[in-house]
PDB file of C-alpha atoms and ligand atoms in Angstrom:
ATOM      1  CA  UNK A   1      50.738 121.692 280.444  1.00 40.00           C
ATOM      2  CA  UNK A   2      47.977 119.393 281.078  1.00 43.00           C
ATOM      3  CA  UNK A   3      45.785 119.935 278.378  1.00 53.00           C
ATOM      4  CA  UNK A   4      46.280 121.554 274.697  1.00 62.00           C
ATOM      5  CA  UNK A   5      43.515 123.889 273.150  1.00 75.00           C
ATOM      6  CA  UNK A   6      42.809 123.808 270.006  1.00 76.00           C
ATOM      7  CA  UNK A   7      45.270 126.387 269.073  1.00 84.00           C
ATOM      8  CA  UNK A   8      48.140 124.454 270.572  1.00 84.00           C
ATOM      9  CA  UNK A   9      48.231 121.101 269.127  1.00 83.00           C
ATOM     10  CA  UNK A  10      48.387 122.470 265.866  1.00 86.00           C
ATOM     11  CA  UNK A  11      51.972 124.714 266.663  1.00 94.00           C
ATOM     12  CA  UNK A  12      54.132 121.807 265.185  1.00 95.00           C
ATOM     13  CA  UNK A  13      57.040 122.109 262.461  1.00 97.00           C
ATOM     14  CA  UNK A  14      57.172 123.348 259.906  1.00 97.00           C
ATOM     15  CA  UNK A  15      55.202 126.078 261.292  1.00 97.00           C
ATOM     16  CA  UNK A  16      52.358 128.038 259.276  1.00 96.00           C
ATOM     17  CA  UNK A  17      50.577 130.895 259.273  1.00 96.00           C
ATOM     18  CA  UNK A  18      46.971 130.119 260.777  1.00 94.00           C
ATOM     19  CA  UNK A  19      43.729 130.707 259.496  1.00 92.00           C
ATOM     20  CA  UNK A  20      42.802 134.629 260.526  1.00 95.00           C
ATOM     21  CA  UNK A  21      39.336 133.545 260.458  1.00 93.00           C
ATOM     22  CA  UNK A  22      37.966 136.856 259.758  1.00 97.00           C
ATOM     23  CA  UNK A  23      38.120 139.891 257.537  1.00 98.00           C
ATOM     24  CA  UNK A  24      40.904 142.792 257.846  1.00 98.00           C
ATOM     25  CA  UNK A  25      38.281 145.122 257.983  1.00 98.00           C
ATOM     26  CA  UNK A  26      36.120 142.639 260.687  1.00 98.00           C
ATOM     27  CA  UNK A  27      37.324 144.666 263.868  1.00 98.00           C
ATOM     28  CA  UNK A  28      37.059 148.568 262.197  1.00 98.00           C
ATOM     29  CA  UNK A  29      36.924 150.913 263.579  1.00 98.00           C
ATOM     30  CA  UNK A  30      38.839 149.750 265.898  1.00 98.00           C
ATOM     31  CA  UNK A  31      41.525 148.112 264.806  1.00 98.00           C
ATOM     32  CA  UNK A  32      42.043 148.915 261.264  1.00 98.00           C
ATOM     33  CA  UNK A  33      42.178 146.898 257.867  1.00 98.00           C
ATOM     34  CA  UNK A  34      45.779 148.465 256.683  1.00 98.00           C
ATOM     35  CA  UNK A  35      47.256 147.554 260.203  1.00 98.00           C
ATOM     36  CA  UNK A  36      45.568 144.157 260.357  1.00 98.00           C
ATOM     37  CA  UNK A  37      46.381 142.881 256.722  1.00 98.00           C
ATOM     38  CA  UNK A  38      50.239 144.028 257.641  1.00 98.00           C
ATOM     39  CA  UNK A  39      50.156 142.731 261.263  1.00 98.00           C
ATOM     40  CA  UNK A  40      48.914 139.427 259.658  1.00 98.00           C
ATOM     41  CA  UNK A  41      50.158 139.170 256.590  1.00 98.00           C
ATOM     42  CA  UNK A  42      53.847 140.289 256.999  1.00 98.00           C
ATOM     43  CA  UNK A  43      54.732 140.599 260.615  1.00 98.00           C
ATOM     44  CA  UNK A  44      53.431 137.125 261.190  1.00 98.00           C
ATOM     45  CA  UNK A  45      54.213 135.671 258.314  1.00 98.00           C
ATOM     46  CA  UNK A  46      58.158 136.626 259.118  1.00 98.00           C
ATOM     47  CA  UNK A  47      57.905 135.282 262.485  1.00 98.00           C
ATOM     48  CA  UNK A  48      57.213 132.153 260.999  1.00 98.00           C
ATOM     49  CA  UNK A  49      59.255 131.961 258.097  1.00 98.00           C
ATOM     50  CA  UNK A  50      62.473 133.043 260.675  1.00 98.00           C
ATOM     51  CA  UNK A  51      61.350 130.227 262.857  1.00 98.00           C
ATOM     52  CA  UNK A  52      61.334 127.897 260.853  1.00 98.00           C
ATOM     53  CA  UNK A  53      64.718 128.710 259.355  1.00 98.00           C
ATOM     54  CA  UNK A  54      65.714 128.512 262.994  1.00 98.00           C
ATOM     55  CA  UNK A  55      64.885 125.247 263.697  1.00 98.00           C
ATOM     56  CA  UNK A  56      65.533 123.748 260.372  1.00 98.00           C
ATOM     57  CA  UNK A  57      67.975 120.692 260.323  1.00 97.00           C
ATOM     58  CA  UNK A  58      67.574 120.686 264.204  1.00 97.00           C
ATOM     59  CA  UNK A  59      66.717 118.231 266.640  1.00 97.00           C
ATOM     60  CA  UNK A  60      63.645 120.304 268.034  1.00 97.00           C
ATOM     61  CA  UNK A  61      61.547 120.090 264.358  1.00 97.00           C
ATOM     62  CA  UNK A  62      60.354 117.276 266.102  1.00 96.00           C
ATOM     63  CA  UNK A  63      59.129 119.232 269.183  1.00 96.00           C
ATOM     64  CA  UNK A  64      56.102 120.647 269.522  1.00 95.00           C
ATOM     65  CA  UNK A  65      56.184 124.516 269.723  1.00 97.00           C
ATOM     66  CA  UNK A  66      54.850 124.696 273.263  1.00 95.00           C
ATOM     67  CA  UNK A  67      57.534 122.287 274.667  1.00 95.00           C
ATOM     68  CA  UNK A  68      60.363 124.558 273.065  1.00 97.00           C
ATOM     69  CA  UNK A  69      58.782 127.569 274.371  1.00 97.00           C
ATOM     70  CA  UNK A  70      58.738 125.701 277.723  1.00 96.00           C
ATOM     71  CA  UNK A  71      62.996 125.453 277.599  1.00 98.00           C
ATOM     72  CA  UNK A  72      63.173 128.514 275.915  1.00 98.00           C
ATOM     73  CA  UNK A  73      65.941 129.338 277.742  1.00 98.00           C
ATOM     74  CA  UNK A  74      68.381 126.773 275.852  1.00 98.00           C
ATOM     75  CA  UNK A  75      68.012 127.966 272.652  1.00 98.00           C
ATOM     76  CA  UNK A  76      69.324 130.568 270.911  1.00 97.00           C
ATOM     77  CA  UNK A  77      67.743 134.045 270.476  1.00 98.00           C
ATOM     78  CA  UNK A  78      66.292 133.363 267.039  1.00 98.00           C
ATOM     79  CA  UNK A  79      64.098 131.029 268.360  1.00 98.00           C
ATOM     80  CA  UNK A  80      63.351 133.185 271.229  1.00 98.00           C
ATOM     81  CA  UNK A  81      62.028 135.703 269.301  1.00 98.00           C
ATOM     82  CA  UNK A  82      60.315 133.881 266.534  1.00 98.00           C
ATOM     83  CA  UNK A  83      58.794 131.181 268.598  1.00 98.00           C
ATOM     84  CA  UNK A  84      57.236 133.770 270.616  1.00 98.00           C
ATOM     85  CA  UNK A  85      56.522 135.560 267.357  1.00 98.00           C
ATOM     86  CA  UNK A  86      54.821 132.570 266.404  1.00 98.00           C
ATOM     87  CA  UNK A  87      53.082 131.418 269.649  1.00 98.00           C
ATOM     88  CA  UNK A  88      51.965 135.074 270.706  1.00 98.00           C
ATOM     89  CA  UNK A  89      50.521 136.310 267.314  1.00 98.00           C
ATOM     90  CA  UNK A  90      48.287 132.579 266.421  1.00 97.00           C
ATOM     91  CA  UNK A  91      46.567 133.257 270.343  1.00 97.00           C
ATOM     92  CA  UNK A  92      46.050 136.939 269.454  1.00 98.00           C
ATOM     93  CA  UNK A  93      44.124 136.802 266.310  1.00 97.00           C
ATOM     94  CA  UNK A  94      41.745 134.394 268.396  1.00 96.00           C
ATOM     95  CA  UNK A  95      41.465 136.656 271.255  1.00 97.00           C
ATOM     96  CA  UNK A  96      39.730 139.234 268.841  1.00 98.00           C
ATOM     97  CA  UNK A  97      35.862 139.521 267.259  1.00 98.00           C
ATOM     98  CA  UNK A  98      33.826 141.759 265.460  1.00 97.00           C
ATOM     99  CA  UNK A  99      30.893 140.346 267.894  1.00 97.00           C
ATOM    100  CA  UNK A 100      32.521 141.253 271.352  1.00 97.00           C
ATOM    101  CA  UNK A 101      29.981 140.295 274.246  1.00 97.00           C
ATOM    102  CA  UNK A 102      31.955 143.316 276.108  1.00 97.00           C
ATOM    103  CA  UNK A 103      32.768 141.752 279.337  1.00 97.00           C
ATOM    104  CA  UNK A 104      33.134 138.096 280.374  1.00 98.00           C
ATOM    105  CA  UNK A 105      30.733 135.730 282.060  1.00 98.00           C
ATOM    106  CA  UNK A 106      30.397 132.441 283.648  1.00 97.00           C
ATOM    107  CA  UNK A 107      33.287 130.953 285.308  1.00 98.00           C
ATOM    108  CA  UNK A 108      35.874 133.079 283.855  1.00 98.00           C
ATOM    109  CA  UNK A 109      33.947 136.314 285.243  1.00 98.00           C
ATOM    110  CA  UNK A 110      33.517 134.760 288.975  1.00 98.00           C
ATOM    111  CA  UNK A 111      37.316 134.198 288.716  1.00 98.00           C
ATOM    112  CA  UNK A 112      38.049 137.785 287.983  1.00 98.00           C
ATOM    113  CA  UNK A 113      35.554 139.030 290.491  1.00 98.00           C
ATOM    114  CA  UNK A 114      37.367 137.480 293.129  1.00 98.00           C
ATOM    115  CA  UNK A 115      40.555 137.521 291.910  1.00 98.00           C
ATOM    116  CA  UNK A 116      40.659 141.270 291.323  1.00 98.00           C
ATOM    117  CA  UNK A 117      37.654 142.671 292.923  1.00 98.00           C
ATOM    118  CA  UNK A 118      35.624 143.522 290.011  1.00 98.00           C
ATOM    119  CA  UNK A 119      35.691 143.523 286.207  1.00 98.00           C
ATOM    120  CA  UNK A 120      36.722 146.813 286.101  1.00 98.00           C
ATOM    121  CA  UNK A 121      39.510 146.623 288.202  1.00 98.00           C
ATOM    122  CA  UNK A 122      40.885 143.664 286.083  1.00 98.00           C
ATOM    123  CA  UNK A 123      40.381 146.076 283.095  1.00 98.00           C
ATOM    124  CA  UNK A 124      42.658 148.612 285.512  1.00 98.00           C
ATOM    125  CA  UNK A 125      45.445 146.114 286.078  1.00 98.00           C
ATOM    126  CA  UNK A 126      45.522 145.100 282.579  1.00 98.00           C
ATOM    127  CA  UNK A 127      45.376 148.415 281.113  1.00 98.00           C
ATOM    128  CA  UNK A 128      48.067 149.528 283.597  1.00 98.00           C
ATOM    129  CA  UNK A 129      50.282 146.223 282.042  1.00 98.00           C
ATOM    130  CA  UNK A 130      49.534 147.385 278.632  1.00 98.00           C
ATOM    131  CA  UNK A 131      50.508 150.546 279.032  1.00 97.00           C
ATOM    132  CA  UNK A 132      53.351 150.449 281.019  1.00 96.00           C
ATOM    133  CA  UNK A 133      55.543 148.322 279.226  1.00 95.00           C
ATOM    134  CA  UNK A 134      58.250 149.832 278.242  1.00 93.00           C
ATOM    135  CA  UNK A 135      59.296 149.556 274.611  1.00 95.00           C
ATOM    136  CA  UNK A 136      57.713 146.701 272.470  1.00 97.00           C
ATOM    137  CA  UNK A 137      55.634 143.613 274.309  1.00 98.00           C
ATOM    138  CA  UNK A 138      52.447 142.355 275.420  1.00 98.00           C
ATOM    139  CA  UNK A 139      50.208 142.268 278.335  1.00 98.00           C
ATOM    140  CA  UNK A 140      48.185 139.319 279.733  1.00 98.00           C
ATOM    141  CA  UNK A 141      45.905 137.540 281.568  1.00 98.00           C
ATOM    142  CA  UNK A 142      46.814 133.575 282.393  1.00 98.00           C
ATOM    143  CA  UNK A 143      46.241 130.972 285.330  1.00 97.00           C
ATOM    144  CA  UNK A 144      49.473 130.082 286.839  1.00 96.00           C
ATOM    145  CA  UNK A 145      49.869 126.025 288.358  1.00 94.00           C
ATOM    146  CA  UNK A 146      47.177 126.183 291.147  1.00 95.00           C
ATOM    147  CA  UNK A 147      44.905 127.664 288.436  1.00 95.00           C
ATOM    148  CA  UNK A 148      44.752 131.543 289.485  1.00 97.00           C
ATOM    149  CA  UNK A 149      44.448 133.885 287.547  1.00 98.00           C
ATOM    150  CA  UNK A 150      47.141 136.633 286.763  1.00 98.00           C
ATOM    151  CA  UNK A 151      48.021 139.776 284.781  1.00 98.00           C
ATOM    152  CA  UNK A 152      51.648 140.259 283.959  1.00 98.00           C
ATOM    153  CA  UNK A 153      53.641 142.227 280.947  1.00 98.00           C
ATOM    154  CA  UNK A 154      56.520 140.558 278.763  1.00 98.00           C
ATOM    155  CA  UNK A 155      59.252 142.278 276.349  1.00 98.00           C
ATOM    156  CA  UNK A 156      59.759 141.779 273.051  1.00 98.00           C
ATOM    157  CA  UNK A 157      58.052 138.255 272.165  1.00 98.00           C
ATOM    158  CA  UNK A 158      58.689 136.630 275.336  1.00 98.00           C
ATOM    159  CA  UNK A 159      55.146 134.754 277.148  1.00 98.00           C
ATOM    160  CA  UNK A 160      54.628 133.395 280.260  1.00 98.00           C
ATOM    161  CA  UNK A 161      55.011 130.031 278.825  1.00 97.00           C
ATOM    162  CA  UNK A 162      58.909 130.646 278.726  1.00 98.00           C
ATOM    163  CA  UNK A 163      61.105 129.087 281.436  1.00 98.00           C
ATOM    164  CA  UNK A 164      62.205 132.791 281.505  1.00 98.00           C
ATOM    165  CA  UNK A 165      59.230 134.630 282.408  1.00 98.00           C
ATOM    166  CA  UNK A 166      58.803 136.547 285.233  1.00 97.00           C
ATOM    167  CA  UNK A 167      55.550 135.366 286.076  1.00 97.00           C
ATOM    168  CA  UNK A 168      54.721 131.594 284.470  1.00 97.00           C
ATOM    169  CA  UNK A 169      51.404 130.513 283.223  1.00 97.00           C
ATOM    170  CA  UNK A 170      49.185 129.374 280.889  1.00 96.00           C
ATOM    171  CA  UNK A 171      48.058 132.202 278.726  1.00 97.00           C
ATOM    172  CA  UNK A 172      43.700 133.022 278.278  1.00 97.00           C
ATOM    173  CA  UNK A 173      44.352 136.732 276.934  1.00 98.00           C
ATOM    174  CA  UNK A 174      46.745 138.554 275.089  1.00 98.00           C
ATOM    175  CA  UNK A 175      47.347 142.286 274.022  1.00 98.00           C
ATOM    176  CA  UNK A 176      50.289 143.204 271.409  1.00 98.00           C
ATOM    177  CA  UNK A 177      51.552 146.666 272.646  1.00 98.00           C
ATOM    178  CA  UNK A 178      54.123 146.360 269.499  1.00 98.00           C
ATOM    179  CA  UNK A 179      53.836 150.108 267.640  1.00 97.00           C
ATOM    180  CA  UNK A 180      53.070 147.644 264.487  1.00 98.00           C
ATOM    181  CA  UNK A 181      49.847 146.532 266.319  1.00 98.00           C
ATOM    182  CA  UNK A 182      48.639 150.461 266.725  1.00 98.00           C
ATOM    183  CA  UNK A 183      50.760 153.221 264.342  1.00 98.00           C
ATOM    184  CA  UNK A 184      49.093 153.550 261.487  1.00 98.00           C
ATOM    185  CA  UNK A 185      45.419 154.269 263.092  1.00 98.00           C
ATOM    186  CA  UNK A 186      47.043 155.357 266.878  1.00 98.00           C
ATOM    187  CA  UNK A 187      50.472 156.983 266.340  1.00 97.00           C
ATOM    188  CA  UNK A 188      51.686 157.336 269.386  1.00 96.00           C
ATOM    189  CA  UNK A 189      48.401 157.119 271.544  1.00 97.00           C
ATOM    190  CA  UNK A 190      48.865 153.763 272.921  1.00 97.00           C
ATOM    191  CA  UNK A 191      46.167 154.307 275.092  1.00 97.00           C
ATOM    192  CA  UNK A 192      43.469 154.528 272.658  1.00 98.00           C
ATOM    193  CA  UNK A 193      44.109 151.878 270.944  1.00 98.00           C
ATOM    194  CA  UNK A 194      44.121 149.580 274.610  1.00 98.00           C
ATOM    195  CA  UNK A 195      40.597 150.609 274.897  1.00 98.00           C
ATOM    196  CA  UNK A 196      39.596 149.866 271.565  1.00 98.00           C
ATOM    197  CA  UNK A 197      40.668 146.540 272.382  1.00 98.00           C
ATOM    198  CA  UNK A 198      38.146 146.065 275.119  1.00 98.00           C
ATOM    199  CA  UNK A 199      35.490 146.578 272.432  1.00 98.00           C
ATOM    200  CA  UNK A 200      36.715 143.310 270.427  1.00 98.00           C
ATOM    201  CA  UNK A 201      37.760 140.910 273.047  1.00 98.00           C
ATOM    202  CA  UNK A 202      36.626 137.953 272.124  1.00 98.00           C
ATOM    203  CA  UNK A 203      35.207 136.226 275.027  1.00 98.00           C
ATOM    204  CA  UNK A 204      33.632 132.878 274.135  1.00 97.00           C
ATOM    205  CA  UNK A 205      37.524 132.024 273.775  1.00 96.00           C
ATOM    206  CA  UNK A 206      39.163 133.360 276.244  1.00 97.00           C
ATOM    207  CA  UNK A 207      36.674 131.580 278.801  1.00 97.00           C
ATOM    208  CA  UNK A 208      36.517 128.533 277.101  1.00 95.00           C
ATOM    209  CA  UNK A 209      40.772 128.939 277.163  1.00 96.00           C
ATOM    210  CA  UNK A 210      40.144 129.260 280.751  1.00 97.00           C
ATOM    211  CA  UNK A 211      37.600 126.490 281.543  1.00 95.00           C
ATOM    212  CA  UNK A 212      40.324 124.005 279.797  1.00 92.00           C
ATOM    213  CA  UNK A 213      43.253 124.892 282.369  1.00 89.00           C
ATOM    214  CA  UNK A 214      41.585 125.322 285.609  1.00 88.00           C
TER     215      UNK A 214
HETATM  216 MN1  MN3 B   1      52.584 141.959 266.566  1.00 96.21          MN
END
């Protein structure tokens, strides 16, 4: 990585939870308090917790989370799955506002309109990632080495930041498509709840996420 955001520098051990920086009830109706304060407050919170049991005693305390996440592959599952935990869930709660602009601009938006034709076709592609994945994940959009931007799905709490990812890349936005993201207010309409999302994207971060790694 050539540069580190805000959010990254701070992803050293022992690992915390981060600031939400807004209410659980900020992004009603649609996504709701109950599922936020638990999504936050206990999902996240074990993520952490495990990771940091993980890594405890271990050579990589003294790596920075984004390095680790980089070699993921040489670690052991626990890590894996908690360091992606971790990683995944700190970008999320910044990827969402109660003061959504509802579609991107500037440099981020002339990237997606050439990228993928239009805004709504980026919507399409990342929809169809959202919704497609099979099981528990997330969906994205990142800029991979030459700086061009991509959507891709991961399992689990994998990212495109892993050594194992299908498709590699610096992460700008990020969808959980875990059932503990959607259940309580969605059941089983995962759908809904990925175009509820559109409605509190933030986008003041995810361009200025972009801006930094192009
Ligand atoms: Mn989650």
């Amino acid at each position: 990585m050539e540069t580190l955001t805000i959010l990254e520098t701070k992803l050293v051990y022992p690992y915390a939870l981060p600031e939400l920086g807004y209410a659980y009830d900020a992004l009603e109706p649609y996504i709701d308090k109950a599922t936020m304060e638990i999504h936050f407050s206990k999902h996240h919170a074990a993520y952490v917790a495990n990771l940091n049991n993980a890594l405890k005693g271990t050579d990589a305390e003294k790596l920075p989370l984004l390095e680790i996440l980089s070699n993921i592959s040489k670690y052991p599952v626990a890590v894996r799955n908690n360091g992606g935990g971790h990683y995944n869930h700190s970008l999320f709660w910044q990827m969402l506002t109660s003061k959504s602009t509802g579609k991107p601009s500037g440099k981020l938006a002339d990237a997606i309109n050439s990228t993928f034709g239009s805004f709504e076709k980026f919507k399409e592609e990342f929809d169809n990632a959202a919704k497609t994945r099979f099981g528990s994940g997330w969906a994205w959009l990142s800029v991979d080495s030459n700086g061009k931007l991509f959507v891709s799905s991961t399992p689990n709490q994998d990212n495109p930041l892993m050594d194992i990812a299908e498709k590699k890349g610096t992460p700008v936005l990020c969808l959980d498509v875990w059932e503990h993201a959607y259940y309580l207010k969605y059941q089983n309409r995962r759908p809904d709840y990925v175009s509820a999302f559109w409605s509190v994207v933030n986008w003041a971060e995810v361009e200025r996420r972009y801006e930094e790694f192009i």
